[in-house]
Short mmCIF file of N, CA and C in Angstrom, two decimals:
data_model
loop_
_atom_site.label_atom_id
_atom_site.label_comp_id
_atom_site.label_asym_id
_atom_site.label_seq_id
_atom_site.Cartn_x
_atom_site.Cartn_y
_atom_site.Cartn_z
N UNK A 205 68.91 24.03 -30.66
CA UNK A 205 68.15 22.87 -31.07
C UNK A 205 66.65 23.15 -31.00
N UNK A 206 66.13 23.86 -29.96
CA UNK A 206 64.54 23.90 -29.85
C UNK A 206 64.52 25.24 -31.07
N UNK A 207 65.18 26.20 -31.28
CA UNK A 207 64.88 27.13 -32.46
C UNK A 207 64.67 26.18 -33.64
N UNK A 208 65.74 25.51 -34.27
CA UNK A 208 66.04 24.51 -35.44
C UNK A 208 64.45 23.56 -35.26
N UNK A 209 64.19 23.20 -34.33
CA UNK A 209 63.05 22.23 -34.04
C UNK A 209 61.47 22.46 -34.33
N UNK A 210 61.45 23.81 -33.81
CA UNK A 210 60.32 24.87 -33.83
C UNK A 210 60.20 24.81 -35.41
N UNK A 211 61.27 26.11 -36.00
CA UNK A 211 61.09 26.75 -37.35
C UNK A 211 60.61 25.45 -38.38
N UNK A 212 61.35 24.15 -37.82
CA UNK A 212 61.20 23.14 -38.57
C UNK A 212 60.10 22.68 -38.77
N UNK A 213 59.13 22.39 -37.62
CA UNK A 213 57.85 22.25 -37.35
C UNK A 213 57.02 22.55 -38.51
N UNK A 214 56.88 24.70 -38.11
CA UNK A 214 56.23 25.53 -38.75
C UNK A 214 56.84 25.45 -40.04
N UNK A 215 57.63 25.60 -40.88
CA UNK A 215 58.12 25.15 -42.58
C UNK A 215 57.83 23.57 -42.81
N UNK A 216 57.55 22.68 -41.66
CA UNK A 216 57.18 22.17 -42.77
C UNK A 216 55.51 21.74 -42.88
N UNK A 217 54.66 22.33 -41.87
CA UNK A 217 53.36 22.28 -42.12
C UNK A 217 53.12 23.11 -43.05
N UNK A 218 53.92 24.46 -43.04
CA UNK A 218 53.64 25.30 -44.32
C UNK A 218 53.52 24.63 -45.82
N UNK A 219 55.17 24.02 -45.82
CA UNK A 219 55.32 23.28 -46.83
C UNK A 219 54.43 22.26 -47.56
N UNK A 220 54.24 21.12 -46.27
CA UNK A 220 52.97 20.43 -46.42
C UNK A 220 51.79 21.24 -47.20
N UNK A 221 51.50 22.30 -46.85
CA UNK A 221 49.99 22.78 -47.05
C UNK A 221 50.53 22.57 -48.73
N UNK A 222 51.32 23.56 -49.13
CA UNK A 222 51.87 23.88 -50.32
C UNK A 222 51.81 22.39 -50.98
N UNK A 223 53.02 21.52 -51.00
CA UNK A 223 52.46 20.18 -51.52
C UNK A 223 51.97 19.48 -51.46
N UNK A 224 51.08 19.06 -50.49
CA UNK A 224 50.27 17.35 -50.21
C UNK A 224 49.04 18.44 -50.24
N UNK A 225 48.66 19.37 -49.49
CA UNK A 225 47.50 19.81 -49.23
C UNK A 225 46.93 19.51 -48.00
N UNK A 226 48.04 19.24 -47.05
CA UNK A 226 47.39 18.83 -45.85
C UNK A 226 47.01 20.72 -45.11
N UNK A 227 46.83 20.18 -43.58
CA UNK A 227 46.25 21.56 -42.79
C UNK A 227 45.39 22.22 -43.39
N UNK A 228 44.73 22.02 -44.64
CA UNK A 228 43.83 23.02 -45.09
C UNK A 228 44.28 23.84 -46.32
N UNK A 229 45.65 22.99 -47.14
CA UNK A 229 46.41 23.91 -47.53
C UNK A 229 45.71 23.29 -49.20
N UNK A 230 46.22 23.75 -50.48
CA UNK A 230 45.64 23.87 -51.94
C UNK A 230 46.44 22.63 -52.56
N UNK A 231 47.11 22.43 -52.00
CA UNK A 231 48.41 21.15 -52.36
C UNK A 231 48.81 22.09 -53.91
N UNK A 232 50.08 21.57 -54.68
CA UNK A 232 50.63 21.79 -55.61
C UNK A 232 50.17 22.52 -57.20
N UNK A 233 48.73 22.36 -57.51
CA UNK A 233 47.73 23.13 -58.23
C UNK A 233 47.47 24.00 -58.02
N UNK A 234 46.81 23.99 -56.92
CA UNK A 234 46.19 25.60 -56.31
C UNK A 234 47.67 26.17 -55.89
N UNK A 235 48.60 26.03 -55.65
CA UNK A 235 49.77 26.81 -55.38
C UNK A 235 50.25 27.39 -56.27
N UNK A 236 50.10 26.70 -57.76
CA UNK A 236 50.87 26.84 -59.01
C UNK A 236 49.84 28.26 -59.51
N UNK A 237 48.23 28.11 -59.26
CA UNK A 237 47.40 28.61 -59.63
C UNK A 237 47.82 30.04 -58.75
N UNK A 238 47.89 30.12 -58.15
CA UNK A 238 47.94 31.63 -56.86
C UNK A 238 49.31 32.29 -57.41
N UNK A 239 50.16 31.29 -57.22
CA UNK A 239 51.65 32.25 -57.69
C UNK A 239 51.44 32.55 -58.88
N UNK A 240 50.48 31.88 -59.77
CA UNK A 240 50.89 32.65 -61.43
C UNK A 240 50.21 33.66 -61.44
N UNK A 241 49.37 33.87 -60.01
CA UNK A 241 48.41 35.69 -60.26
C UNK A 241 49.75 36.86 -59.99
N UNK A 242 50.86 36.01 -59.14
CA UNK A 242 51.57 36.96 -58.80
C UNK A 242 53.02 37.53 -60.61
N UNK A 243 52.44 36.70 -61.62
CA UNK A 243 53.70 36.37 -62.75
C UNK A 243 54.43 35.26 -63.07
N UNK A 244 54.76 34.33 -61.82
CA UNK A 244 55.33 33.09 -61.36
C UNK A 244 54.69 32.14 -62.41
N UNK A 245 55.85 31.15 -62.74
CA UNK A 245 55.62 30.11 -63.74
C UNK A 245 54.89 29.06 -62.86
N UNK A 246 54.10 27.75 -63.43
CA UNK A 246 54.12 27.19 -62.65
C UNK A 246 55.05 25.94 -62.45
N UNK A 247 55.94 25.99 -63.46
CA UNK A 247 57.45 25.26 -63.00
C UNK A 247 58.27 25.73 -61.75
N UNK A 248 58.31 26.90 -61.59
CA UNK A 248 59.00 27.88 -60.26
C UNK A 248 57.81 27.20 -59.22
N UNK A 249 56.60 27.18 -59.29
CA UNK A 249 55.93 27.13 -58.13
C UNK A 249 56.30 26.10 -57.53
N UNK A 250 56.33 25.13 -58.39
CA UNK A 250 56.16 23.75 -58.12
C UNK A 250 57.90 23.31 -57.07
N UNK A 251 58.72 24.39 -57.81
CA UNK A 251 60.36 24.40 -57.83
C UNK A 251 60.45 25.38 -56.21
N UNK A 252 59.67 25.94 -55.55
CA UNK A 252 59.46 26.60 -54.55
C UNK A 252 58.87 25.92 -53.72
N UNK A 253 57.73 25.40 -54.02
CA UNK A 253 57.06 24.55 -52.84
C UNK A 253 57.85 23.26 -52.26
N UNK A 254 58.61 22.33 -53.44
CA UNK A 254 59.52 21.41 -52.69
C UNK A 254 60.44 21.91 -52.22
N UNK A 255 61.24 22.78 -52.62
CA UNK A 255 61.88 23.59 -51.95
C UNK A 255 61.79 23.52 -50.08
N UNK A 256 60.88 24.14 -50.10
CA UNK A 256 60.39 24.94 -49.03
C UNK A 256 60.19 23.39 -47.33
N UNK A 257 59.28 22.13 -48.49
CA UNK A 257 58.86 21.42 -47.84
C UNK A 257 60.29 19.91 -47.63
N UNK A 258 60.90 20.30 -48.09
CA UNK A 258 61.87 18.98 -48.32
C UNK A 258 63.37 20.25 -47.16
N UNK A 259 63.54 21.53 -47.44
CA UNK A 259 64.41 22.14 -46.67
C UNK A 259 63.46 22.24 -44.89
N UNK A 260 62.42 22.23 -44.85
CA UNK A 260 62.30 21.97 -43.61
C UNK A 260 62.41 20.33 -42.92
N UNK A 261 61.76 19.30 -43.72
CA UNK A 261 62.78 18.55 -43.08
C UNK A 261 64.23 18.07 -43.11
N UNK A 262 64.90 18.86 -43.64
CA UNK A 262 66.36 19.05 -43.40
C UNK A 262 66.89 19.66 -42.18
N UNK A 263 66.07 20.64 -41.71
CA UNK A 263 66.07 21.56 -40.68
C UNK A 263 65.71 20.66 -39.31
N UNK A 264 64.23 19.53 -39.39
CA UNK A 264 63.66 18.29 -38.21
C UNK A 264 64.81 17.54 -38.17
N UNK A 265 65.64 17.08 -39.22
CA UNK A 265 66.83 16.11 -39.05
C UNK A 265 67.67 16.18 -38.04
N UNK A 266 68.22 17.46 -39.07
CA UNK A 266 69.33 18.07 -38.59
C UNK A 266 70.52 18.26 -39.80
N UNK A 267 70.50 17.52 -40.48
CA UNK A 267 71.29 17.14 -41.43
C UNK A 267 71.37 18.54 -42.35
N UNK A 268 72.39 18.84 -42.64
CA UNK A 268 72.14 20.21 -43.40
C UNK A 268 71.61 21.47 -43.12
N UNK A 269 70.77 21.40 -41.73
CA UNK A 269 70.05 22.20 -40.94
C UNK A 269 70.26 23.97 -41.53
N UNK A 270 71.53 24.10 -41.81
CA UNK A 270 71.59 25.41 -42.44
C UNK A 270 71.91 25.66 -43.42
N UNK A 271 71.97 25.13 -44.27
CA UNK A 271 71.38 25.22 -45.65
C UNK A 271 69.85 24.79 -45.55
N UNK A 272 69.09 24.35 -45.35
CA UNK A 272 67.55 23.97 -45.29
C UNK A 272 67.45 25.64 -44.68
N UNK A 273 67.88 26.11 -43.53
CA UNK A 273 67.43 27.71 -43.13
C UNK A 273 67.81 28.53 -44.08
N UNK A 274 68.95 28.62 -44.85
CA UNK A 274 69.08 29.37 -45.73
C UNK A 274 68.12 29.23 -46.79
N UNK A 275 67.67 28.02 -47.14
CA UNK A 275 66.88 28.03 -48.54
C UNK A 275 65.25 28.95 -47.80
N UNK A 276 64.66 28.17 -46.62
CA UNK A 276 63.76 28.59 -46.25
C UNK A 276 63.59 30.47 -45.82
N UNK A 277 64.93 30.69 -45.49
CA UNK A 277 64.72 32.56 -45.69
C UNK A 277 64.88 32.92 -46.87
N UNK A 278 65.34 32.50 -47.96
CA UNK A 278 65.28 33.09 -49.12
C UNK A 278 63.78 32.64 -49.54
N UNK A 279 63.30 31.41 -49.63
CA UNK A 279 61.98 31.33 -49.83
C UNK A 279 60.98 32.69 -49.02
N UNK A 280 60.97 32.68 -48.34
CA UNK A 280 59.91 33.60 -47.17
C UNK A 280 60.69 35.02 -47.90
N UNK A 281 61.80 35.61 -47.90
CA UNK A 281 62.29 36.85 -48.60
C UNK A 281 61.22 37.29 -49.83
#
């Protein structure tokens, strides 16, 4: 439970940064903007960042908790 609790934490301030733009983060534009230096559409970006921020609180719930970890290591992979 405190692992699940933790990782959850940290994915979803990450996440946050990625969509809202909180912590200092570019929110959903500037995310779309950075991944397309890497090739990335910015439909995928956009399709990665909720991803990322909606599977960590799956992970704070509990609900689904591993599937939300699975999506979040393939995200970070």
């Amino acid at each position: 439970t405190v692992l699940r609790l933790t990782l959850g934490i940290i994915f979803f301030v990450h996440g946050s940064q990625k969509v809202l733009g909180l912590f200092g983060g570019t929110g959903l534009a500037g995310f779309a903007l950075w991944l397309g230096t890497y090739g990335f559409s910015p439909v995928s970006a956009y399709g990665i960042a909720f991803a990322q921020f909606i599977s960590s609180i799956l992970m704070l719930i509990g609900i689904f908790s591993r599937i939300g970890a699975f999506i979040n290591g393939l995200i970070m992979l």
